[in-house]
Coordinates of C-alpha atoms and ligand atoms in Angstrom, one line a residue:
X1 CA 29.3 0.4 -14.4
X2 CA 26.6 1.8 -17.2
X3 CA 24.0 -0.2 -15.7
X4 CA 24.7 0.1 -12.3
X5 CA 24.5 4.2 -13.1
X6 CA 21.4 3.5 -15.0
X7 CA 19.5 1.6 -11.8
X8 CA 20.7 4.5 -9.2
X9 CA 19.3 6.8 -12.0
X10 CA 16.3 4.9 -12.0
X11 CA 15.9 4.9 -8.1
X12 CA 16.6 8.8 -8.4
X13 CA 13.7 9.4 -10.4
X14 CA 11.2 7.4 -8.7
X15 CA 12.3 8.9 -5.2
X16 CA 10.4 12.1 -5.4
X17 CA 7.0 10.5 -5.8
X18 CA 7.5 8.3 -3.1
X19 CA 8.1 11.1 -1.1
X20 CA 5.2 13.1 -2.4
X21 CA 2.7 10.1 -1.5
X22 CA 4.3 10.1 2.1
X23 CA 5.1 13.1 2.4
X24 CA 8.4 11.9 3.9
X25 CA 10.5 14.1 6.8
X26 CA 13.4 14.0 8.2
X27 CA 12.0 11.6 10.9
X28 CA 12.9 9.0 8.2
X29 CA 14.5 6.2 10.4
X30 CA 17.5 5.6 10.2
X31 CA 19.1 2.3 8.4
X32 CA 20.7 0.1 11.2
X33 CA 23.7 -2.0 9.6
X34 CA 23.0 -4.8 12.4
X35 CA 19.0 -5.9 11.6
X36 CA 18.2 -9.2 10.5
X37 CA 16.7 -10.2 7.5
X38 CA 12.3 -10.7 7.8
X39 CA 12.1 -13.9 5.8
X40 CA 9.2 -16.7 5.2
X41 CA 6.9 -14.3 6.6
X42 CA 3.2 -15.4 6.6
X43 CA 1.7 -12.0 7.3
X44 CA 0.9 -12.2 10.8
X45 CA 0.6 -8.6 12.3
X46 CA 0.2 -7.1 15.7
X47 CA 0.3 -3.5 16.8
X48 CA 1.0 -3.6 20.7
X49 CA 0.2 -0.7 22.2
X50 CA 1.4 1.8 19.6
X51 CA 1.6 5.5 20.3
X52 CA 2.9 8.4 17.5
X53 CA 3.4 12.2 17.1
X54 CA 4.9 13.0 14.5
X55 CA 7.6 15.5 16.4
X56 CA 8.7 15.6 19.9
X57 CA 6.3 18.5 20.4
X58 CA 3.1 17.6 18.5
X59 CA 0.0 16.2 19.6
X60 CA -0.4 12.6 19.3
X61 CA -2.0 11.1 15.8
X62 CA -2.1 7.5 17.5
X63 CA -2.8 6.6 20.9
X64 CA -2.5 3.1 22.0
X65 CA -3.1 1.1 19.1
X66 CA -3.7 -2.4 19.7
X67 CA -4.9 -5.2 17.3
X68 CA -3.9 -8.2 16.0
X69 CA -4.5 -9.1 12.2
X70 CA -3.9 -13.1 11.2
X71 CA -1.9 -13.5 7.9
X72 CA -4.0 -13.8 4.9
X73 CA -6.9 -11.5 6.5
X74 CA -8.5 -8.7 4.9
X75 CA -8.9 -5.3 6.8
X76 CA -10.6 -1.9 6.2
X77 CA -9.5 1.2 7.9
X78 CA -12.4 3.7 7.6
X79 CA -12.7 6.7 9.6
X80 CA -12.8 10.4 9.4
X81 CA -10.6 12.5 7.6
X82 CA -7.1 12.8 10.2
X83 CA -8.2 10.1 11.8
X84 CA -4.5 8.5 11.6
X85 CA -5.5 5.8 8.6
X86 CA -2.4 7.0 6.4
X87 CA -0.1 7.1 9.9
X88 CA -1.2 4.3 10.9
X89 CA 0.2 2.5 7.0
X90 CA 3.8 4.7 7.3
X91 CA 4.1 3.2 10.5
X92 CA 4.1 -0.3 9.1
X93 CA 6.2 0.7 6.2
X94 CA 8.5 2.2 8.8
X95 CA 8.5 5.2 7.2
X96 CA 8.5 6.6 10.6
X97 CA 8.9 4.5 14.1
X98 CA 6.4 4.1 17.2
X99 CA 7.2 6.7 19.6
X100 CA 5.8 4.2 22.0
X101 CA 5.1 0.5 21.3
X102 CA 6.0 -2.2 19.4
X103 CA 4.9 -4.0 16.1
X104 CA 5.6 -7.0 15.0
X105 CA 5.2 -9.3 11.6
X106 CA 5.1 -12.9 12.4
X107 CA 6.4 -12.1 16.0
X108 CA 9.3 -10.2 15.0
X109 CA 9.5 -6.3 15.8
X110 CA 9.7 -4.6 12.9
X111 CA 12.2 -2.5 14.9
X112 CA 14.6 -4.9 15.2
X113 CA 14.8 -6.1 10.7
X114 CA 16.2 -4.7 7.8
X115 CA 14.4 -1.6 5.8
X116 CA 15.4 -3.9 2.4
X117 CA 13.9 -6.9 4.0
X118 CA 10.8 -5.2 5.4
X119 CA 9.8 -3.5 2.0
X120 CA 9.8 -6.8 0.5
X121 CA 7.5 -8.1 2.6
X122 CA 5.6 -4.9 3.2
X123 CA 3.8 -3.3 -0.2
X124 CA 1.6 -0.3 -1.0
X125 CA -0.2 0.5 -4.2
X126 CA -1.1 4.1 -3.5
X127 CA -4.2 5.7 -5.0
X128 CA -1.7 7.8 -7.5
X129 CA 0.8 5.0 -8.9
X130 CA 4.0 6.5 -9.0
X131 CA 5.8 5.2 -12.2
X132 CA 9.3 6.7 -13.5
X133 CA 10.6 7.5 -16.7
X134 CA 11.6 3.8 -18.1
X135 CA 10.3 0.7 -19.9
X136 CA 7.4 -0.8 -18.7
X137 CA 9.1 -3.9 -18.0
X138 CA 11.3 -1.8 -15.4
X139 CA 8.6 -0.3 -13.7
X140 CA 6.9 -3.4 -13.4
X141 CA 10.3 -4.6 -11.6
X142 CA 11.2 -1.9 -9.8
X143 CA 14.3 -2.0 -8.2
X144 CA 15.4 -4.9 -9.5
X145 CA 19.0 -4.6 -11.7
X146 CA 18.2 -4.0 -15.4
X147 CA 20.1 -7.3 -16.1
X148 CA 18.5 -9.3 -13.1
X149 CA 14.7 -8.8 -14.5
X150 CA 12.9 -11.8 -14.9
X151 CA 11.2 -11.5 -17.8
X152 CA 8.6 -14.5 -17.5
X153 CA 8.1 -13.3 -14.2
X154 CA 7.1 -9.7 -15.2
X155 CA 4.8 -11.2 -17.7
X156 CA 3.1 -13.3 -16.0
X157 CA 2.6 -10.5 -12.9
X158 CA 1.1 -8.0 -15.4
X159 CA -1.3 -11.5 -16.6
X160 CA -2.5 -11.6 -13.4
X161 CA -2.9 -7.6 -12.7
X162 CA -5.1 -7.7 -16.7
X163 CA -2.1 -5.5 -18.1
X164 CA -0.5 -8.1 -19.9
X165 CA -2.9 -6.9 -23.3
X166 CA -3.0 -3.5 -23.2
X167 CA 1.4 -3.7 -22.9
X168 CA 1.6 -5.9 -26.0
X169 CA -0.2 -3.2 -27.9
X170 CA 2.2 -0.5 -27.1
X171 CA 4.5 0.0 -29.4
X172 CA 7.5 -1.7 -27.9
X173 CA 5.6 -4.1 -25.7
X174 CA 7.6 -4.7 -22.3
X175 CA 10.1 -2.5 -23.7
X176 CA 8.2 0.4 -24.5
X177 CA 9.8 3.6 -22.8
X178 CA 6.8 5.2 -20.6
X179 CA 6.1 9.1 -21.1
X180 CA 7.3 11.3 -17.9
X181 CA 6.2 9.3 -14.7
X182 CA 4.0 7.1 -17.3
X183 CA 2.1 10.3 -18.8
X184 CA 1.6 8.4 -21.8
X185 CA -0.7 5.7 -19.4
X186 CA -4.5 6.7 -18.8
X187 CA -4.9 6.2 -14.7
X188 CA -6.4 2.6 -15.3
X189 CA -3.1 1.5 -16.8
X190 CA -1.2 3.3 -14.6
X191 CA -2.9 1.1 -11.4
X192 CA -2.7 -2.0 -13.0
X193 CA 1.3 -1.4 -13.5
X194 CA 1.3 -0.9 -10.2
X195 CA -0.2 -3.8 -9.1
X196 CA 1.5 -6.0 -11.3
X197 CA 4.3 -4.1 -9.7
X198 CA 2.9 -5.8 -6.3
X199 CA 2.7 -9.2 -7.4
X200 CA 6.1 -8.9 -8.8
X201 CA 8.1 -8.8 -5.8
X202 CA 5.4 -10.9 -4.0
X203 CA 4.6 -9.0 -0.7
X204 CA 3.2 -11.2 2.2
X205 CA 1.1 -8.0 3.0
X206 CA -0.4 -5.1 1.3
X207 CA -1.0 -1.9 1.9
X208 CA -4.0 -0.3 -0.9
X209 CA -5.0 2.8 -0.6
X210 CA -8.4 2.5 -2.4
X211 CA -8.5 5.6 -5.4
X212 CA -11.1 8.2 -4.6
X213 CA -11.2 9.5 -8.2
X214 CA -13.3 7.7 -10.4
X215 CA -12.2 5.2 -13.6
X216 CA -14.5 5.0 -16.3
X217 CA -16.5 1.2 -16.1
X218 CA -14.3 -0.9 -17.7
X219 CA -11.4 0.4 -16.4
X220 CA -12.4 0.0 -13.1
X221 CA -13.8 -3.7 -13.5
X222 CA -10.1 -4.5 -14.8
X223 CA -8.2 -3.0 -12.0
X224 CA -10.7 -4.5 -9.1
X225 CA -10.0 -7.7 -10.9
X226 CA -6.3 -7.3 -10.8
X227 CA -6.3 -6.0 -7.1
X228 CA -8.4 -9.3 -6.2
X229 CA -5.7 -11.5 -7.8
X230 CA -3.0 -9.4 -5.9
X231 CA -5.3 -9.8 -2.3
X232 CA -5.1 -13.3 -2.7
X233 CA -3.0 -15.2 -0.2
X234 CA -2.3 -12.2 1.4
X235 CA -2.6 -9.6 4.5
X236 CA -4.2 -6.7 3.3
X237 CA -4.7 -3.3 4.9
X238 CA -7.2 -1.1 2.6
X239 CA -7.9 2.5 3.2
X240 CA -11.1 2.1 2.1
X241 CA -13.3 4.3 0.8
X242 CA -16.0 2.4 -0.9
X243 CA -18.8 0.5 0.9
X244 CA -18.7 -2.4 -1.4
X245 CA -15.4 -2.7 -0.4
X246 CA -15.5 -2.1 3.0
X247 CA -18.5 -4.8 3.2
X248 CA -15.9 -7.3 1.9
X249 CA -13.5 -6.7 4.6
X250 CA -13.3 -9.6 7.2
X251 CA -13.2 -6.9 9.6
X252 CA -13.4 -3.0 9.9
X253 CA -11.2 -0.4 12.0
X254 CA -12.8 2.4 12.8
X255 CA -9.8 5.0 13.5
X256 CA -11.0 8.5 15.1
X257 CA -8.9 11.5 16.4
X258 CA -6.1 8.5 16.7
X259 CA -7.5 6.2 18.5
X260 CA -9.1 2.9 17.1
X261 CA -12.9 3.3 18.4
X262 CA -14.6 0.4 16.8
X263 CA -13.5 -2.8 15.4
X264 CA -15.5 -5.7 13.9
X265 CA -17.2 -6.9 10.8
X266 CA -19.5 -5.0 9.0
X267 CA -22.5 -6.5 10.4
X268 CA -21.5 -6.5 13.7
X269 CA -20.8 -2.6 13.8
X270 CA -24.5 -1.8 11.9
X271 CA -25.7 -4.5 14.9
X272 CA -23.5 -2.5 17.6
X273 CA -25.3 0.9 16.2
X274 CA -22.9 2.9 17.2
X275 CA -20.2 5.3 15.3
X276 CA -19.5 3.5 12.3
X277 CA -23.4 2.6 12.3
X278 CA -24.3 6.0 12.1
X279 CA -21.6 6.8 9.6
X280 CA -23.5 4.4 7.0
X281 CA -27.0 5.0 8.0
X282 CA -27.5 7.1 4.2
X283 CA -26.6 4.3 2.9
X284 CA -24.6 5.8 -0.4
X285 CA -22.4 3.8 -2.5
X286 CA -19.3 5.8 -1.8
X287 CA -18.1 5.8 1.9
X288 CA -16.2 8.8 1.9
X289 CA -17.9 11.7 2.4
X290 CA -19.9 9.8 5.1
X291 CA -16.9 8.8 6.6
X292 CA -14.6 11.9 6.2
X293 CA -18.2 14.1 7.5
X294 CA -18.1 14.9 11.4
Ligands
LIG1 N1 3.8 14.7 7.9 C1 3.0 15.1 8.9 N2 3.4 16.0 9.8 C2 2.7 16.4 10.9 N3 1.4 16.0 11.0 C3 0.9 15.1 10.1 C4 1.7 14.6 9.0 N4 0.9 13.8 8.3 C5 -0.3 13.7 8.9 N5 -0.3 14.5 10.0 C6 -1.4 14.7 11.0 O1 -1.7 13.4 11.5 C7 -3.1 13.2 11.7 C8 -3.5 11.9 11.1 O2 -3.3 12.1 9.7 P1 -3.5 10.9 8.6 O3 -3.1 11.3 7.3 O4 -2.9 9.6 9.2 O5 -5.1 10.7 8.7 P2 -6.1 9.9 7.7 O6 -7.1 9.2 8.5 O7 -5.3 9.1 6.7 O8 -6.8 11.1 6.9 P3 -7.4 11.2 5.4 O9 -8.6 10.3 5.4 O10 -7.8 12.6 5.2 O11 -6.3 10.7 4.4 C9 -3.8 14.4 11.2 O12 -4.0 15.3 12.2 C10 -2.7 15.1 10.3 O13 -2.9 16.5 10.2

């Protein structure tokens, strides 16, 4: 009974920042006790036609959505600042539901499965990692029963996200107990906990919001390391920020004012000369204020 108290506590804690990076409503959907269980997904995802406001009364933030992204392929989502990028990744969480359309993973309408089974296909590593009060080893595997961690597994996810080092050196290792949501991590650590957080419960697609704020050299060498191992052999969705990044991409979505006005690969859209053209023609290194400008 201790532990199950302990894991609810646990849950409790790391609720709020959730919430804060979603900014979550009461439009939450609700948990349906009949859905079926998403399982052996490959990552194959469609938006058919998706429309969303985010009340009955506001304007729309998308407007017929449609793409198709095969599993394993890398996507950047670019565009001005409101330009329904951050909607656009709740809706694929489920945080909130299409008020028109459908999408579907590997065929299935996301409608139509379980939240539990969706968010263990479906992960996120935000550009603020939210980490809770507990040992690093927890946060790592995060709502996973104290007693049903699997510690070769944890270690071997932080290997791969370059965190395995820097937790042997804490003072308790795995077991160290992390400061207020990890205050006692600099923001490099805190990312690559995060990630290793990813690989942990093995996501068939991703969700990175790319950080805006800037790690020093080192830092940031390690953590675009780690999120390359966690890209691998996946479906990723990056709200990209960062031209080298967005140059990576197989291809680009252009979101403006909701709508998605170009699509292609990097090349193709300087080629097309059109919006997203025009949005890189000064050439910086960081996307953002190019993007975000109107
Ligand atoms: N919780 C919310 N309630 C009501 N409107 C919202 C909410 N969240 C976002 N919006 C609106 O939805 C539109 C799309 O916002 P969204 O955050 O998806 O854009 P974005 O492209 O991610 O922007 P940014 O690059 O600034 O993060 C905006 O007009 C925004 O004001």
């Amino acid at each position: 009974m201790q532990q199950i108290g302990k894991a609810y506590n646990e849950m409790k804690q790391g609720e709020p920042a959730v919430e804060r990076l979603f900014d979550l409503t009461a439009s939450f959907p609700k948990a349906k006790a009949s859905r079926r269980h998403l399982k052996n997904v490959i990552g194959d995802v469609v938006f058919d036609n998706v429309c969303f406001s985010y009340g009955a009364t506001s304007p729309r933030v998308l407007q017929n959505i449609n793409f198709h992204v095969c599993a394993g392929e890398t996507v950047a989502l670019v565009g001005p600042s409101g330009g329904g990028k951050t909607t656009l990744a709740k809706l694929l969480l489920r945080l909130y539901e299409p008020t028109q359309g459908n999408i579907l993973i590997d065929g299935e309408n996301i409608q139509g499965v379980s939240l539990e089974s969706l968010r263990q296909q479906v992960a996120i590593v935000p550009q603020e990692t939210a980490l809770f009060t507990g040992t690093v080893m927890e946060n790592i595997a995060y709502g996973v029963m104290p007693n049903d961690i699997d510690m070769k597994r944890v270690e071997r996810a932080a290997t791969m996200a370059n965190a395995d080092e820097f937790i042997r050196r804490l003072p308790d290792g795995y077991e160290t107990n992390l400061g207020e949501r990890g205050s006692s991590l600099s923001g490099g650590q805190r990312q690559r906990i995060a990630i290793a957080r990813a690989i942990y419960h093995g996501p068939s697609i991703l969700i990175l919001d790319e950080a805006t704020s800037a790690l020093d050299n080192r830092s940031e060498k390690l953590v675009r390391e780690a999120l390359e191992q966690l890209m691998i052999g996946r479906t990723v969705f990056i709200i990209a920020h960062r031209l080298e990044t967005v140059q990576k991409a197989a291809r680009i979505f252009l979101l403006d004012g909701g709508k998605l006005v170009e699509e292609g690969t990097h090349s193709s859209l300087i080629a097309r000369g059109g919006q997203y053209a025009s949005l890189f023609s000064a050439g910086r290194d960081d996307v953002r204020p190019q993007l975000t400008a109107k």
